[in-house]
Short mmCIF file of C-alpha atoms in Angstrom, two decimals:
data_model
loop_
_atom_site.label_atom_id
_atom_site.label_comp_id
_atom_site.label_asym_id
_atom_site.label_seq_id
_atom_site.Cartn_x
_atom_site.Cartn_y
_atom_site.Cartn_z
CA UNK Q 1486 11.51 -21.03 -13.39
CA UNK Q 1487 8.21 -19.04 -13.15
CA UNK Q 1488 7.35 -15.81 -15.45
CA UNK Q 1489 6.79 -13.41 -12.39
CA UNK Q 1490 5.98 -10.69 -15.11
CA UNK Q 1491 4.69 -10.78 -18.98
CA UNK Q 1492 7.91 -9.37 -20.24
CA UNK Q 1493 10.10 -12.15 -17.83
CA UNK Q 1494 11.94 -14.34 -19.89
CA UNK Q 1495 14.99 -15.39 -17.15
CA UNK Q 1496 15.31 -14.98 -13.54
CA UNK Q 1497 18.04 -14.97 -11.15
CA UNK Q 1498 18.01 -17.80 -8.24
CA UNK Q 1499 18.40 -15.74 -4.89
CA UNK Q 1500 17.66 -17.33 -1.32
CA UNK Q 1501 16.22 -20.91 -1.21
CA UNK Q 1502 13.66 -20.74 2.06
CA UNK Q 1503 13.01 -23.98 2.05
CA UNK Q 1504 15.59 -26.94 1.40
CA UNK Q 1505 15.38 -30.20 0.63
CA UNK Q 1506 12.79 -32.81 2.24
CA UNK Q 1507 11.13 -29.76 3.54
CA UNK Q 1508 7.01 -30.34 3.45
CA UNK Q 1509 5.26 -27.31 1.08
CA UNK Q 1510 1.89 -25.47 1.93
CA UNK Q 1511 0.14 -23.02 -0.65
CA UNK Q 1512 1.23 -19.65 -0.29
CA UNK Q 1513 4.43 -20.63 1.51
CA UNK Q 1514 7.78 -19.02 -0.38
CA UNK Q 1515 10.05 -21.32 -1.59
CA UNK Q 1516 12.60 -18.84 -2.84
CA UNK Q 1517 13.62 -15.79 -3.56
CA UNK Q 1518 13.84 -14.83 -7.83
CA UNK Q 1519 15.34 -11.62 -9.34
CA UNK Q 1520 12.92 -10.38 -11.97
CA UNK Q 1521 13.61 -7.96 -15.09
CA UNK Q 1522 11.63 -5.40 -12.30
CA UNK Q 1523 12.44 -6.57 -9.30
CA UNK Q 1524 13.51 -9.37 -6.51
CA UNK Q 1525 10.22 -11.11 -5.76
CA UNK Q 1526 9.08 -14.50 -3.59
CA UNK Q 1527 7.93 -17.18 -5.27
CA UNK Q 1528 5.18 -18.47 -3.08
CA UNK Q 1529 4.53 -22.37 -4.50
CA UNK Q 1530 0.70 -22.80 -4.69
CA UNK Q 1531 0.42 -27.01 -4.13
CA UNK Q 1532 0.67 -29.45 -1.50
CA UNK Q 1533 3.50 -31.66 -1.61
CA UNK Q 1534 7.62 -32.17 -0.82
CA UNK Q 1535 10.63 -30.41 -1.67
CA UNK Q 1536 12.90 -33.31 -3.03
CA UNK Q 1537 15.58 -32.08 -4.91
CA UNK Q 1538 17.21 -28.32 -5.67
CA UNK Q 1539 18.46 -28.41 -9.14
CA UNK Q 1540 19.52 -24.47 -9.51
CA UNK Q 1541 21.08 -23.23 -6.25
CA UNK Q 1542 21.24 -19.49 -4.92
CA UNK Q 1543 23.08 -17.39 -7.23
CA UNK Q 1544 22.62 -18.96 -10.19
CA UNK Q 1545 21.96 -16.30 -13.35
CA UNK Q 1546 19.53 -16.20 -16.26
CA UNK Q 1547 17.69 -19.18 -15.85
CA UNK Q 1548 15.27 -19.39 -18.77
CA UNK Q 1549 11.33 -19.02 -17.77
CA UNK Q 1550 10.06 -22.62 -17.89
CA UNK Q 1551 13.47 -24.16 -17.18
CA UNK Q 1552 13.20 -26.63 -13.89
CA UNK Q 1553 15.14 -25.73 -10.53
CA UNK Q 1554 14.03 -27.98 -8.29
CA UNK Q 1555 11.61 -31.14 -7.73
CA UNK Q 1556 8.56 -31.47 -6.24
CA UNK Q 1557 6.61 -34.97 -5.11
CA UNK Q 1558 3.68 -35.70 -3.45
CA UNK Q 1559 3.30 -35.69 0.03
CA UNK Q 1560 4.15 -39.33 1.70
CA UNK Q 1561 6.72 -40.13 -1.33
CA UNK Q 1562 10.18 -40.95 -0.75
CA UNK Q 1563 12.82 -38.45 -1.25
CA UNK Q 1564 15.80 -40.76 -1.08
CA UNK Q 1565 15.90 -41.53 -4.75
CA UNK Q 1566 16.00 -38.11 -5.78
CA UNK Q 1567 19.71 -37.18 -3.92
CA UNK Q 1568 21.33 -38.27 -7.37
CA UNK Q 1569 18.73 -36.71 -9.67
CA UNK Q 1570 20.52 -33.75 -12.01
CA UNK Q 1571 18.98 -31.67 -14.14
CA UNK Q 1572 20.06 -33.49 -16.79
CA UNK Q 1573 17.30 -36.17 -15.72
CA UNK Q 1574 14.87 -33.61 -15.25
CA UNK Q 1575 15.15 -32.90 -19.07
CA UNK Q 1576 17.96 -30.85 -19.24
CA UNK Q 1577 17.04 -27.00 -19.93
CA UNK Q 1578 17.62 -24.48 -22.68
CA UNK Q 1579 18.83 -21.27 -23.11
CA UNK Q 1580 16.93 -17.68 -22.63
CA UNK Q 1581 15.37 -16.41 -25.41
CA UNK Q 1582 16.90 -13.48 -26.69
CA UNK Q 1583 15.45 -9.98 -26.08
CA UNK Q 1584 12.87 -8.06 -28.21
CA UNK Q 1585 13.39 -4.86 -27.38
CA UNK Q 1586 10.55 -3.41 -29.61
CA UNK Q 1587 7.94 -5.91 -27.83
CA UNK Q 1588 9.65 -4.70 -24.42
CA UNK Q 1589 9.10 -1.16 -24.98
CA UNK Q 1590 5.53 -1.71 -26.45
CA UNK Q 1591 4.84 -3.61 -23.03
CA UNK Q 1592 6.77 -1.63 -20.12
CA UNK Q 1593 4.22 -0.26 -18.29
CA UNK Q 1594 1.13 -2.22 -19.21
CA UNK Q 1595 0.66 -6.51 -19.81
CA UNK Q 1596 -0.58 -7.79 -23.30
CA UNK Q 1597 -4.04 -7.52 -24.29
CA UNK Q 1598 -3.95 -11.70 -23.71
CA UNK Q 1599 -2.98 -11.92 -19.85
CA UNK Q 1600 -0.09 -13.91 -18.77
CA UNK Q 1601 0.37 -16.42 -15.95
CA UNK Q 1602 2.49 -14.66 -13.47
CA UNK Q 1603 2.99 -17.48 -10.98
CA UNK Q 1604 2.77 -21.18 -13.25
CA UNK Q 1605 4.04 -24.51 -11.19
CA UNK Q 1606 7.35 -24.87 -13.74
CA UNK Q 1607 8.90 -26.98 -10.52
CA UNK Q 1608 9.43 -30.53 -12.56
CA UNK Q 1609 6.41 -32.68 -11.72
CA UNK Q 1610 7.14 -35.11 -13.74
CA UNK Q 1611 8.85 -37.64 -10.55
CA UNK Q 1612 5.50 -37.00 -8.37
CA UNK Q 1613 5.12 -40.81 -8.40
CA UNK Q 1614 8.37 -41.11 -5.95
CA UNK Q 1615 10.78 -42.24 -8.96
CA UNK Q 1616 13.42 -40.63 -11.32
CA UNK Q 1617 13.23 -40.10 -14.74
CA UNK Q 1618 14.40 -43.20 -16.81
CA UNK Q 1619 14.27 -41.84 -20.39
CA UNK Q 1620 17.30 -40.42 -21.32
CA UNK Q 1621 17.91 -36.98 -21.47
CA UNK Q 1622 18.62 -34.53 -24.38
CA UNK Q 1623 21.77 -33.26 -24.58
CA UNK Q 1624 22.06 -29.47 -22.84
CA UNK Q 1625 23.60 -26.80 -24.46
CA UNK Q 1626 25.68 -24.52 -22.01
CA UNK Q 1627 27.11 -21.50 -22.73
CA UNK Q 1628 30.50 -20.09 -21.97
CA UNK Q 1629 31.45 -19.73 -18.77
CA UNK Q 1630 34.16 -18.06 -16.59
CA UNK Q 1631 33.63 -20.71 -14.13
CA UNK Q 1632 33.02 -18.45 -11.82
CA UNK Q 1633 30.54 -18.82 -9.06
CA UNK Q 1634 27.28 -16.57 -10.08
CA UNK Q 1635 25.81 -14.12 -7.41
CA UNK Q 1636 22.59 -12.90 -6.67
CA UNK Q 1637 22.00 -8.89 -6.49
CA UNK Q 1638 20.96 -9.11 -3.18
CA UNK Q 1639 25.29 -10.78 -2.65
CA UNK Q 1640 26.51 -8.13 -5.37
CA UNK Q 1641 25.01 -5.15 -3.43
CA UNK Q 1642 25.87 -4.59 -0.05
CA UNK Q 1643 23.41 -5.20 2.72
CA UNK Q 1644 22.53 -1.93 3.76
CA UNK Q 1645 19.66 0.22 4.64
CA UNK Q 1646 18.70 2.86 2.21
CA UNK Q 1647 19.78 5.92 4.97
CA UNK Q 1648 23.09 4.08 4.91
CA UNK Q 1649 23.54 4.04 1.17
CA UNK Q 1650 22.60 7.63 1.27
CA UNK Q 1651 25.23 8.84 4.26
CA UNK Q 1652 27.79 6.89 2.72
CA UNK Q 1653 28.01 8.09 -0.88
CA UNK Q 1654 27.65 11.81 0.81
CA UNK Q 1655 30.88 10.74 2.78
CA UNK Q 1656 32.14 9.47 -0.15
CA UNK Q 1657 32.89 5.77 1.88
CA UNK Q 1658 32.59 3.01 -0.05
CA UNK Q 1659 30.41 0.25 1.58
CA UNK Q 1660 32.75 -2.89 1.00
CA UNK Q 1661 34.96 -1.67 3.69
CA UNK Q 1662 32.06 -1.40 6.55
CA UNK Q 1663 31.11 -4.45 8.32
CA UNK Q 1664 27.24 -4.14 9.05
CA UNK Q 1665 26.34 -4.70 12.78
CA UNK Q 1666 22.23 -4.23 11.67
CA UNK Q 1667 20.41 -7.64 11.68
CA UNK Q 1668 22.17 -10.58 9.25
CA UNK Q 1669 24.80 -7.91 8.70
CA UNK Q 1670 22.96 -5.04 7.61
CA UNK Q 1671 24.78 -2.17 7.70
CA UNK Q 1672 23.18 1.01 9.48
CA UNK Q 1673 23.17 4.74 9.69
CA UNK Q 1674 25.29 3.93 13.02
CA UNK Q 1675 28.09 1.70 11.35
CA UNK Q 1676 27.99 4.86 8.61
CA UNK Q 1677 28.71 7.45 11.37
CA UNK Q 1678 31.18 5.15 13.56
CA UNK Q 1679 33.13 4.32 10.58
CA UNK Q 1680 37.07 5.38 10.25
CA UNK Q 1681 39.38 4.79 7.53
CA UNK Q 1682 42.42 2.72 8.02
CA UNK Q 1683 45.22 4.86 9.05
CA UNK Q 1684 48.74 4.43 8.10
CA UNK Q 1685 48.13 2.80 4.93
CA UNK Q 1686 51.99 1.69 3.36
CA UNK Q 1687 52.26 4.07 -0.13
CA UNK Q 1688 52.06 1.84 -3.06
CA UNK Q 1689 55.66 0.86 -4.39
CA UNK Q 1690 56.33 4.19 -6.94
CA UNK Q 1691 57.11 1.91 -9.73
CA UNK Q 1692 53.82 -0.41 -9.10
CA UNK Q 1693 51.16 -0.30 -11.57
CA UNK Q 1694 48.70 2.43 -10.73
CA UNK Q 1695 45.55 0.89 -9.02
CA UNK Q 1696 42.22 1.71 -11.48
CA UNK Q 1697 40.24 4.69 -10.73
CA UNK Q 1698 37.30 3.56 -11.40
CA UNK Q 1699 34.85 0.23 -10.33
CA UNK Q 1700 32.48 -1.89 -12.64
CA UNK Q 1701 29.84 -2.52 -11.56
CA UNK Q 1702 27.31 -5.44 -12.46
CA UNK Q 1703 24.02 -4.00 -14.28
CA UNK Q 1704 21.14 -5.67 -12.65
CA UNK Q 1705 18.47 -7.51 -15.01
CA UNK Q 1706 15.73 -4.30 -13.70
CA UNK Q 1707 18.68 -1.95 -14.46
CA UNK Q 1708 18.94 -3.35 -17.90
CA UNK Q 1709 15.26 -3.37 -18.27
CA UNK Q 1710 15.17 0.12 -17.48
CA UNK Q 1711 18.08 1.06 -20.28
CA UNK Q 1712 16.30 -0.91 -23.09
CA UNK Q 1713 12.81 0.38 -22.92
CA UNK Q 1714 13.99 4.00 -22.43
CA UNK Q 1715 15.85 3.38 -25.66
CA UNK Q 1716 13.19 2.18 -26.99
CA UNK Q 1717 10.52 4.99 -26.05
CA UNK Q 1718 12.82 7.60 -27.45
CA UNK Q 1719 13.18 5.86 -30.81
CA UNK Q 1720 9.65 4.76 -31.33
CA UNK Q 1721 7.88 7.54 -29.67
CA UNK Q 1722 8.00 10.71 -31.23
CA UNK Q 1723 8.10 13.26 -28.32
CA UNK Q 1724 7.03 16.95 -27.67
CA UNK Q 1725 7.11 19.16 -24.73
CA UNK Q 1726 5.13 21.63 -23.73
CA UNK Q 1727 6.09 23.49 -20.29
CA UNK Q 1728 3.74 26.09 -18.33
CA UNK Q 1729 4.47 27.84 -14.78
CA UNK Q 1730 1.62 27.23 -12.34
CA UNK Q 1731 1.17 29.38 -9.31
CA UNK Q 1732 0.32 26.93 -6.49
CA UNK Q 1733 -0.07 29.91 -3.66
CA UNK Q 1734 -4.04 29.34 -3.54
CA UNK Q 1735 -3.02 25.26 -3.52
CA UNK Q 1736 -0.42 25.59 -0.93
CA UNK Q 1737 -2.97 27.39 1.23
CA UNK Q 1738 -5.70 24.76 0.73
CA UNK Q 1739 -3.27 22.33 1.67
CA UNK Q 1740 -2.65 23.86 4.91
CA UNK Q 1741 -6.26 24.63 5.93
CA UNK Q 1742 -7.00 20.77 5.33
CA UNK Q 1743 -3.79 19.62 7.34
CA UNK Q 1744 -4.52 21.86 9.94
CA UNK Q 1745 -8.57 20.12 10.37
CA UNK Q 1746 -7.43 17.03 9.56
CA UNK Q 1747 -6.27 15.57 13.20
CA UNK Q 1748 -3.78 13.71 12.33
CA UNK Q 1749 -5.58 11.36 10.21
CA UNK Q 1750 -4.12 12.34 6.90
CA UNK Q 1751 -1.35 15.02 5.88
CA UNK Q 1752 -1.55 15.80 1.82
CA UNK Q 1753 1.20 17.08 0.18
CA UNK Q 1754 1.02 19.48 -2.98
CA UNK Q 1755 2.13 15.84 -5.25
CA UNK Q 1756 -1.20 14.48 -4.08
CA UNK Q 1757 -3.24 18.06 -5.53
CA UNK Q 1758 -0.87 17.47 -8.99
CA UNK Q 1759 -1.79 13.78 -9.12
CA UNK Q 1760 -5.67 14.74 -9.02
CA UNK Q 1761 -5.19 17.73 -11.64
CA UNK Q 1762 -3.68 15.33 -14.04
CA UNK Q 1763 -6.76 12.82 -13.71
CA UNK Q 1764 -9.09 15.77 -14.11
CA UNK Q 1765 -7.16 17.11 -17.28
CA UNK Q 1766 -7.33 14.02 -18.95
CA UNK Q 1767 -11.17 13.46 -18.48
CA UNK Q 1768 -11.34 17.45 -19.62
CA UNK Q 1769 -8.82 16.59 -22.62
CA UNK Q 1770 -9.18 12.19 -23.03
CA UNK Q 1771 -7.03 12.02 -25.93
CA UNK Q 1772 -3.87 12.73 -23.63
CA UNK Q 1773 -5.72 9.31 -21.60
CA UNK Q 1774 -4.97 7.60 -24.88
CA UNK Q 1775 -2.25 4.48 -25.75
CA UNK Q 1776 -1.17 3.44 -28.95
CA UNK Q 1777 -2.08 -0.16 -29.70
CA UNK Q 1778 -1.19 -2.56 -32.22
CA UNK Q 1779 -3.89 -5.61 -31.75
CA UNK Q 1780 -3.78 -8.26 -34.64
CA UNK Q 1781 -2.42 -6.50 -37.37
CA UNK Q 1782 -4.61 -3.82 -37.14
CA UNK Q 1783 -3.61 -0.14 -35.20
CA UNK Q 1784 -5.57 1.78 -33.22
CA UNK Q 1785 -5.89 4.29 -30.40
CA UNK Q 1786 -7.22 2.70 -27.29
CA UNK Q 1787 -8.65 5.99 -25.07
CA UNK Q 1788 -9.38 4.86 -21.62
CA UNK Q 1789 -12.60 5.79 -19.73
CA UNK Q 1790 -10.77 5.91 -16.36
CA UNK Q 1791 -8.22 7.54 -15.27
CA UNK Q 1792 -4.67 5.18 -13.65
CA UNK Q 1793 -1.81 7.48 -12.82
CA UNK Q 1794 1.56 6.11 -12.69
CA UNK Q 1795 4.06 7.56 -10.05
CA UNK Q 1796 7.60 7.90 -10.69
CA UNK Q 1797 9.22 6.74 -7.31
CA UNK Q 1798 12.67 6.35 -7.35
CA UNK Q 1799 13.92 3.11 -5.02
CA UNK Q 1800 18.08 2.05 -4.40
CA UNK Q 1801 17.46 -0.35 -7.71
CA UNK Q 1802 15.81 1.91 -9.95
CA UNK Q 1803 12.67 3.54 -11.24
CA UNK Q 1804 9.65 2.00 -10.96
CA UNK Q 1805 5.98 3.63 -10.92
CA UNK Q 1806 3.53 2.09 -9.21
CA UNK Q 1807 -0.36 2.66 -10.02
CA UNK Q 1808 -2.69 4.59 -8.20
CA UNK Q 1809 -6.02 3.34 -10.17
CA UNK Q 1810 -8.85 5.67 -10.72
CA UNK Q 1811 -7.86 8.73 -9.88
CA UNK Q 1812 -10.52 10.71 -11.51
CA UNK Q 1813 -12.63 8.90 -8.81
CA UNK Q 1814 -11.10 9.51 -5.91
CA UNK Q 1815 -10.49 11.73 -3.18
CA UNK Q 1816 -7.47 13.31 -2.00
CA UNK Q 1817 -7.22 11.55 0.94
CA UNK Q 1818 -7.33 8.11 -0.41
CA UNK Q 1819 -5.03 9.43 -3.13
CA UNK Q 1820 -2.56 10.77 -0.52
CA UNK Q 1821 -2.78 7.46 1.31
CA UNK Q 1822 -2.41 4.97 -1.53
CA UNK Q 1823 0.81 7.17 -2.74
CA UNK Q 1824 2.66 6.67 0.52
CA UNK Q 1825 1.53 2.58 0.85
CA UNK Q 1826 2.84 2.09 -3.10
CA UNK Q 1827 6.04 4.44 -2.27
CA UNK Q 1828 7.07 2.52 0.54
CA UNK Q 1829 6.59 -0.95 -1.06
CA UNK Q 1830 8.49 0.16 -4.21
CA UNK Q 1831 10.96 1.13 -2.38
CA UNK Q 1832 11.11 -2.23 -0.15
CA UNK Q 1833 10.63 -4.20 -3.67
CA UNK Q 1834 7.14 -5.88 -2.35
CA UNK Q 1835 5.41 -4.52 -4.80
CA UNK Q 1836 3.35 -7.19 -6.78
CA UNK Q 1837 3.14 -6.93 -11.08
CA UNK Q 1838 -0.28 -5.43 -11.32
CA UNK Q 1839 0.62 -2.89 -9.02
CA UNK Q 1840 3.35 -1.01 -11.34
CA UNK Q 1841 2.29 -2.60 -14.89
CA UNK Q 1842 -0.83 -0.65 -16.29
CA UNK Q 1843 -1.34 3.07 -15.86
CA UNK Q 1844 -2.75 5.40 -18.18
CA UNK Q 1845 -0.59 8.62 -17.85
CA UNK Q 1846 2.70 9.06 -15.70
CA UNK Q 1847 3.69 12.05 -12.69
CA UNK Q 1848 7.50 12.50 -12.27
CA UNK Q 1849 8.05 14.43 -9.64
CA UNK Q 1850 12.02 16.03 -8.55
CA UNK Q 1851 10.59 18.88 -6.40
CA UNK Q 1852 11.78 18.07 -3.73
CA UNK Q 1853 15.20 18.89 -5.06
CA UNK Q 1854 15.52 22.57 -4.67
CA UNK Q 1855 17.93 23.13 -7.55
CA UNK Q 1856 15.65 21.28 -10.10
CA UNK Q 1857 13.33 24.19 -11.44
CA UNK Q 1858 12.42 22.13 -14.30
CA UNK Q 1859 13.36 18.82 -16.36
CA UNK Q 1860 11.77 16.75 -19.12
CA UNK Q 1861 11.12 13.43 -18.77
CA UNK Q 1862 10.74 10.03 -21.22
CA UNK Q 1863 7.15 8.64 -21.92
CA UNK Q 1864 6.51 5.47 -20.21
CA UNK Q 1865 4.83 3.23 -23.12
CA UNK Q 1866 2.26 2.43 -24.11
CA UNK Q 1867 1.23 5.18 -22.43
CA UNK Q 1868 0.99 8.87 -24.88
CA UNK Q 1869 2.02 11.88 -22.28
CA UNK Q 1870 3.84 11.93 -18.60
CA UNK Q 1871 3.84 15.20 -16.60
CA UNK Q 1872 7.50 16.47 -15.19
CA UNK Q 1873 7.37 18.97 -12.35
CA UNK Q 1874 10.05 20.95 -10.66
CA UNK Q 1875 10.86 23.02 -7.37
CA UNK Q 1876 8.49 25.01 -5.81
CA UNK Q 1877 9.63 28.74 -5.92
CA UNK Q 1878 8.45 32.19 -4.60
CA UNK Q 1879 8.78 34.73 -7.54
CA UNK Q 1880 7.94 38.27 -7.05
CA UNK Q 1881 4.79 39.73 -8.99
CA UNK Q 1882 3.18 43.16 -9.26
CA UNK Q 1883 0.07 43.72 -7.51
CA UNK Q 1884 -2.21 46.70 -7.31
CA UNK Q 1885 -2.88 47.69 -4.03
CA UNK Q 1886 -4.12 51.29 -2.60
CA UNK Q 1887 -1.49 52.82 -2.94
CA UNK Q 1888 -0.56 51.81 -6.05
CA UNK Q 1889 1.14 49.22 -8.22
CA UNK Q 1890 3.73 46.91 -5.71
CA UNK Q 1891 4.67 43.56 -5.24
CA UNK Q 1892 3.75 40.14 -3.83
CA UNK Q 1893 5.21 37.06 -3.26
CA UNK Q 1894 4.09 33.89 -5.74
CA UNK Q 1895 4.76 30.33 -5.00
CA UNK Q 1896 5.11 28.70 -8.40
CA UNK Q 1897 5.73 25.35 -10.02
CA UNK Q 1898 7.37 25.01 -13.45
CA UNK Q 1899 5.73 21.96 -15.05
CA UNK Q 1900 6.47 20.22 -18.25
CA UNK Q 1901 4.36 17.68 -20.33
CA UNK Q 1902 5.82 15.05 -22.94
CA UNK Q 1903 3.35 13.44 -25.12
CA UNK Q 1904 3.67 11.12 -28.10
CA UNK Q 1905 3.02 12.82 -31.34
CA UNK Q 1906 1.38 9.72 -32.50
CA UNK Q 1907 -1.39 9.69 -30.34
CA UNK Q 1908 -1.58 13.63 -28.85
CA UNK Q 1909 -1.19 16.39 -31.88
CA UNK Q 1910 0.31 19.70 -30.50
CA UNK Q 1911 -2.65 21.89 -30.26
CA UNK Q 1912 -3.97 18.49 -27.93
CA UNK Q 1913 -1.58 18.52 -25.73
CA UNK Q 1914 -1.23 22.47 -25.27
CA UNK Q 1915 -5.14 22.13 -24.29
CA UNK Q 1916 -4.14 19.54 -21.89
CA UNK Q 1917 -1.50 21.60 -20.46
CA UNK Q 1918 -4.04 24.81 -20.27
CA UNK Q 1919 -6.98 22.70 -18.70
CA UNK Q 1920 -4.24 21.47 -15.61
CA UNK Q 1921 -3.23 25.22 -15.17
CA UNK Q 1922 -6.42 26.05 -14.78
CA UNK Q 1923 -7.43 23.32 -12.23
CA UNK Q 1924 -4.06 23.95 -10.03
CA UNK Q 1925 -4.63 27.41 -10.14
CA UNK Q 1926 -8.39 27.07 -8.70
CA UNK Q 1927 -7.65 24.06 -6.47
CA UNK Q 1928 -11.17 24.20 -5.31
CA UNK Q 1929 -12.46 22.57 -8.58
CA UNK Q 1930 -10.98 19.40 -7.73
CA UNK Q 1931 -13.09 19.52 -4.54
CA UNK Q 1932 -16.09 18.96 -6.75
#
């Protein structure tokens, strides 16, 4: 089992592509592994023969470094290998347990060290065309159900993300459509074609009632997700600081750019928020901070650039992947590089050092009209993440000719949590003030 990400330590089997006595190239994927972040391919990086599958699909927490299949060289004979267990390849051991403290102290950024993200772990040890003769060390299996194990892509049903969306409006519950989309998928179409059973016999009256509610299985990135949000909140002493920014002069920038832009880019007001962050933390670098604990010793690492993480929500959880060097970039690129990450994040092809890293986090619900403002949890290591709310027009006075009246103001309620460790009060209310300022006269970031 490979260690797809530092914090891995067990993987889920999903789809096998290739299947036994199947010829390997580099870069071709040999199957399909649920990560603590995410389903990912495994693409095998040598030259040789798939001889034996020792984990099939579905098969759950597989310890990093375990073997699931065998591999021999090119040529060899695979004939020997249709008896060969796991036991032969050396048996396996369990997953180590979690750390939750390392987990949270690693969530958004990999250890000072590197890590291997893609090792060989299939079991090379047969590549001379003959089994194992030593005999093997007794495994240790835990308890089982006997059940057969399922991968999330078998728990969750096949079905496009405007499908999931339609049907928990209509309050239908997938497991009764049948998909007619490609390998089953279900589609917006099966969604709107859809009819509940009529005529349904009543339940016998003095039958059991049936439960009213449905467990469902917490993925390994769901469970990821709970743990180091735990963990933020008790190890990371937060603040919040919230401002109102009036975003009329922004919104009209936006529009005059659009409007001269022929079609080759279309910014929306996110892309101006990601740019004020980067230029409030060169203004204010001590919000661009992490806390670090590096052999025994702590210290504050402050980074020179500027990596913004951005909160995109996707049908198996949060995940924020990295726009890098903002401070040094344009809004266009910015604007393009947020739609590419968006759309892979939410496909889940996203690769590690794409979402781990990042120096300060935008969470973004604005595009929910009844969210004027939330908070939201710092993503560690990282020291302060920026939540913003709805856009709305709010009346102001205004002195005119005739007088004192009123005008319409678009504005944007914003809040910043930072870790008290790393950003003091007074910091982070200078961080906040600097961003106002910036949003407010959008033409600085122009400069």
């Amino acid at each position: 089992m490979p260690a797809l990400s530092p914090t891995m330590t067990a993987g889920n089997i999903g789809t096998w592509q290739k299947k036994a006595g199947d010829t390997i190239a580099p870069g071709d994927v040999l199957v399909e592994i649920e990560t603590d972040k995410a389903q990912m391919d495994f693409e095998f990086q040598e030259d040789g023969v798939l001889a034996k599958i020792l984990k099939e699909a579905g098969e759950k927490d597989v310890a990093v470094g375990n073997p699931i299949a065998v591999m021999i060289e090119e040529g060899a004979d695979v004939a020997p290998f249709e008896s060969f267990t796991l036991e032969d390849a050396g048996g396996e051991k369990a997953a180590p347990k979690e750390t939750p403290k390392e987990e949270a102290a690693e969530s958004s950024e990999p250890p000072d060290s590197g890590s291997q993200t893609s090792p060989s772990t299939l079991d090379k040890s047969a590549s001379k065309g003959e089994p194992k003769s030593e005999p093997a060390p007794e495994s240790q299996e835990a308890e089982s159900s006997g059940g057969r194990l399922q991968t999330s892509l078998d728990r969750e049903p096949n079905a496009s993300p405007l499908a999931k969306a339609m049907a928990l409006d209509k309050g239908v519950s997938l497991k009764a459509i049948k998909g007619t989309g490609p390998n089953g998928r279900i589609t917006k179409q099966d969604i709107e074609k859809y009819q509940p059973a009529a005529g349904l016999a009543p339940a016998a009256s003095g039958a059991a009632a049936a439960p009213s509610y449905e467990d469902i299985p917490a993925s390994s990135m769901r469970k990821t997700i709970a743990n180091r949000l735990v963990q933020s909140m008790n190890q990371n002493p937060h603040y919040f600081v919230s401002t109102t920014l009036s975003v009329t002069k922004l919104i009209k920038l936006r529009q005059a750019l659009n409007a001269s832009a022929d079609g080759k880019y279309k910014l929306s007001v996110n892309d101006f928020l990601v740019k004020a962050c980067a230029v409030a933390c060169k203004k204010v670098p001590a919000v661009n901070s992490s806390w670090r604990e590096i052999g025994g010793q702590t210290v504050i690492r402050q980074h020179n650039t500027v990596d913004v993480s951005v909160a995109v929500a996707t049908p198996v959880g949060l995940m924020t992947p990295i726009v890098k060097g903002v401070d040094s970039l344009g809004l266009q690129s910015i604007s393009a590089q947020i739609k590419d990450l968006g759309k892979r994040a939410r496909d889940g092809k996203l690769k590690p050092e794409e979402y781990q890293g990042g120096t300060f986090t935008i969470s973004n619900m604005g595009m929910n009209a009844a969210v004027e403002r939330f908070t939201a949890v710092i993503n560690p290591p990282q020291a302060g993440i920026l939540a913003v709310g709805t856009t709305r027009k709010v009346a102001i006075p205004a002195e005119g000719e005739e007088g004192t009246g009123v005008e319409w103001d678009d504005q944007i309620v914003v809040t910043g949590s930072f870790d008290h460790k790393v950003v003091d009060g007074a910091v982070g209310g200078e961080w906040i003030r600097e961003l106002k300022k910036v949003v407010e006269n959008p033409l600085e970031l122009m400069l």
